[in-house]
Amino acid sequence: MTSPPQPTDSIGTPVSTPPDFETLRAETLAVAAGRPPRVVDAPLNTPPTFAATYIGTHQPGHGDLGYGRYGNPSWSALEEAIGALEGGRALTYASGMAAAHAVLELLPSGGTIVIPANCYLGVATAVAERATRYGLTVLTVDVADTAAVLTAAEGADMLWLESPTNPTIEVADLLAIGAGLRGNTLFVVDNTFATPLLQQPLSIGAHIVLHAATKFMSGHSDALMGALVVAKHDTARYRALEATRKLHGATPGTMEAYLVLRGIRTLSVRLAQSQANAAVLAERLATHPAIGRVRYPGLPHDPGHETAAKVMSGFGSVLSIEVANAPAAEALISSVSVWVFATSLGGVESMLERRRRWAGELPTVPEGLIRMSVGIEHVEDLWADLKQALDTLPPYSAE
Ligand SMILES: *Cc1c(COP(=O)(O)O)cnc(C)c1O
């Protein structure tokens, strides 16, 4: 029997030091963060660690990971990258909704929460359920109306914003809201649509940033993942959230954490391409007779344009269009072939769906509204596919 190759003396020898994250831009952080130490024979990428438990001292104060629900090197690597991108400290969760529930848990019984009138449906539903059970007061606001947001937030326990909103693509002036917010209101921003490449809510005073990392961060529609990010100095909040995650157990899978970190490596190029595609498509869609309205803050006449130009460093790659009615929307969706009819967003593949097909979708969302998540395909293929479908629809007229 031959013995396995023996480690050489050089294993574990430091090769070079990692860069100082404080000095790096987002595109570089997305590539550099969440790597193993630079020592001889270490893998370049943090390998997936499949572990329900760990061998340890099991003595208090030794810093052991302990058990699989308490921590995992694959989560830590992903958290380092998400934290670096948002400029804070991140915790990852089994899904965006698991992260959302971890935040909603912070509301006291009988408390008051402010949410967008057009809010991500899962969050709106979760808030409504909790409101009944825990006697919460729920105030809804137009996120684009800064004065209304600030008035509603006065004395509230939590201000929960999403910007741009899903699926109506309204834009909140996070700079003005962050500057105007008074008192002890916990300020939460769902930054899923913008990603930290377009806006960083912690920098304008948000206490917690939420991500459905399932979407743009993952980017490949193959993993569910949620994240919360708090400011670097906000150790007490970080520890409290971490303690709750240990108990609640809504922890991410190892493979998912690996996949999402892999997705983050290309976030900046994916976003740049999909955003450029979205800008071209939005302009063309706006002139098509079958479409009543295109909602995309990149269009100069969009109600969110000015605010987005001020608050965000790009207009994103999700837009919504309104066709005449539900049958027209369904007809369009079933006659495209490059675009995929699916209910997600932020992937490399262009996706679209009529939001009101969901029974619970808010009545403020028009029946003929189609949300479109623009991917990274060639823009002319995306346009040709849409145009042949749109050309068969009746001209738009408000019903
Ligand atoms: C998808 C989404 C969520 C929920 O994320 P999941 O990973 O699907 O649980 C929350 N907020 C927004 C804006 C989303 O698009």
Coordinates of N, CA and C and ligand atoms in Angstrom, one line a residue, residues 94-100 119-123 160 162 164-166 190-193 210-215 223-226 343-345 371, ligand 1:
A94 N -32.2 31.8 5.5 CA -32.7 30.8 4.5 C -33.3 31.4 3.3
S95 N -33.9 32.6 3.4 CA -34.6 33.2 2.3 C -34.7 34.7 2.6
G96 N -35.2 35.5 1.6 CA -35.5 36.9 1.9 C -36.6 37.0 2.9
M97 N -37.6 36.1 2.9 CA -38.7 36.2 3.8 C -38.2 35.8 5.2
A98 N -37.3 34.8 5.3 CA -36.8 34.5 6.6 C -36.1 35.7 7.3
A99 N -35.3 36.5 6.4 CA -34.7 37.7 6.9 C -35.8 38.7 7.3
A100 N -36.8 38.8 6.5 CA -37.9 39.8 6.8 C -38.6 39.4 8.1
C119 N -46.0 47.3 -1.6 CA -44.9 46.6 -1.0 C -44.8 45.2 -1.5
Y120 N -43.6 44.7 -1.4 CA -43.4 43.3 -1.8 C -44.5 42.4 -1.2
L121 N -45.2 41.6 -2.0 CA -46.4 41.0 -1.5 C -46.2 40.1 -0.3
G122 N -45.1 39.4 -0.2 CA -44.8 38.5 0.9 C -44.7 39.3 2.2
V123 N -44.0 40.4 2.1 CA -43.9 41.3 3.3 C -45.2 41.9 3.7
W160 N -40.5 50.8 7.4 CA -40.0 49.7 6.4 C -40.2 50.3 5.0
E162 N -39.1 50.1 0.8 CA -38.5 49.3 -0.3 C -38.4 50.4 -1.4
P164 N -36.3 50.8 -5.4 CA -37.6 50.9 -6.1 C -38.5 49.8 -5.6
T165 N -39.9 50.1 -5.6 CA -40.8 49.2 -5.1 C -41.2 48.1 -6.1
N166 N -41.7 47.0 -5.6 CA -42.0 45.8 -6.4 C -43.5 45.7 -6.3
D190 N -35.5 47.6 2.4 CA -35.3 46.4 1.5 C -34.6 46.9 0.2
N191 N -33.4 46.5 0.1 CA -32.5 47.0 -1.0 C -32.4 46.0 -2.1
T192 N -33.3 45.1 -2.2 CA -33.2 44.0 -3.2 C -33.1 44.5 -4.6
F193 N -34.0 45.5 -5.0 CA -34.1 45.9 -6.4 C -32.8 46.7 -6.8
L210 N -32.2 45.0 4.2 CA -32.6 43.7 3.9 C -32.3 43.3 2.4
H211 N -31.9 42.1 2.2 CA -31.8 41.6 0.8 C -32.5 40.3 0.6
A212 N -33.3 40.2 -0.5 CA -33.6 38.9 -1.0 C -32.4 38.6 -1.9
A213 N -31.4 38.0 -1.4 CA -30.2 37.7 -2.1 C -30.4 36.6 -3.2
T214 N -31.6 36.0 -3.1 CA -32.2 35.1 -4.1 C -32.2 35.8 -5.5
K215 N -32.3 37.1 -5.5 CA -32.5 37.8 -6.7 C -31.2 38.2 -7.4
A223 N -31.0 29.6 -6.3 CA -30.8 29.5 -4.8 C -31.7 30.6 -4.1
L224 N -32.2 30.2 -3.0 CA -32.9 31.1 -2.1 C -31.9 31.6 -1.0
M225 N -32.0 32.9 -0.8 CA -31.1 33.4 0.3 C -31.5 34.8 0.7
G226 N -31.5 35.0 2.0 CA -31.8 36.3 2.6 C -30.6 36.9 3.3
T343 N -41.9 33.9 -11.9 CA -42.2 35.0 -10.9 C -41.0 35.4 -10.1
S344 N -39.9 35.6 -10.7 CA -38.7 36.1 -9.9 C -38.1 37.2 -10.7
L345 N -36.9 37.6 -10.2 CA -36.3 38.8 -10.9 C -34.8 38.7 -10.5
R371 N -44.6 42.9 -14.8 CA -43.3 43.2 -14.3 C -42.3 42.5 -15.2
Ligands
LIG1 C1 -38.2 38.2 -3.5 C2 -38.3 39.4 -2.6 C3 -38.3 39.2 -1.2 C4 -38.4 37.8 -0.6 O1 -37.3 37.0 -0.9 P1 -37.3 35.4 -0.9 O2 -35.9 35.0 -1.0 O3 -38.2 35.1 -2.1 O4 -38.0 35.0 0.4 C5 -38.3 40.3 -0.4 N1 -38.3 41.6 -0.9 C6 -38.3 41.8 -2.3 C7 -38.2 43.2 -2.8 C8 -38.2 40.7 -3.2 O5 -38.2 40.9 -4.5

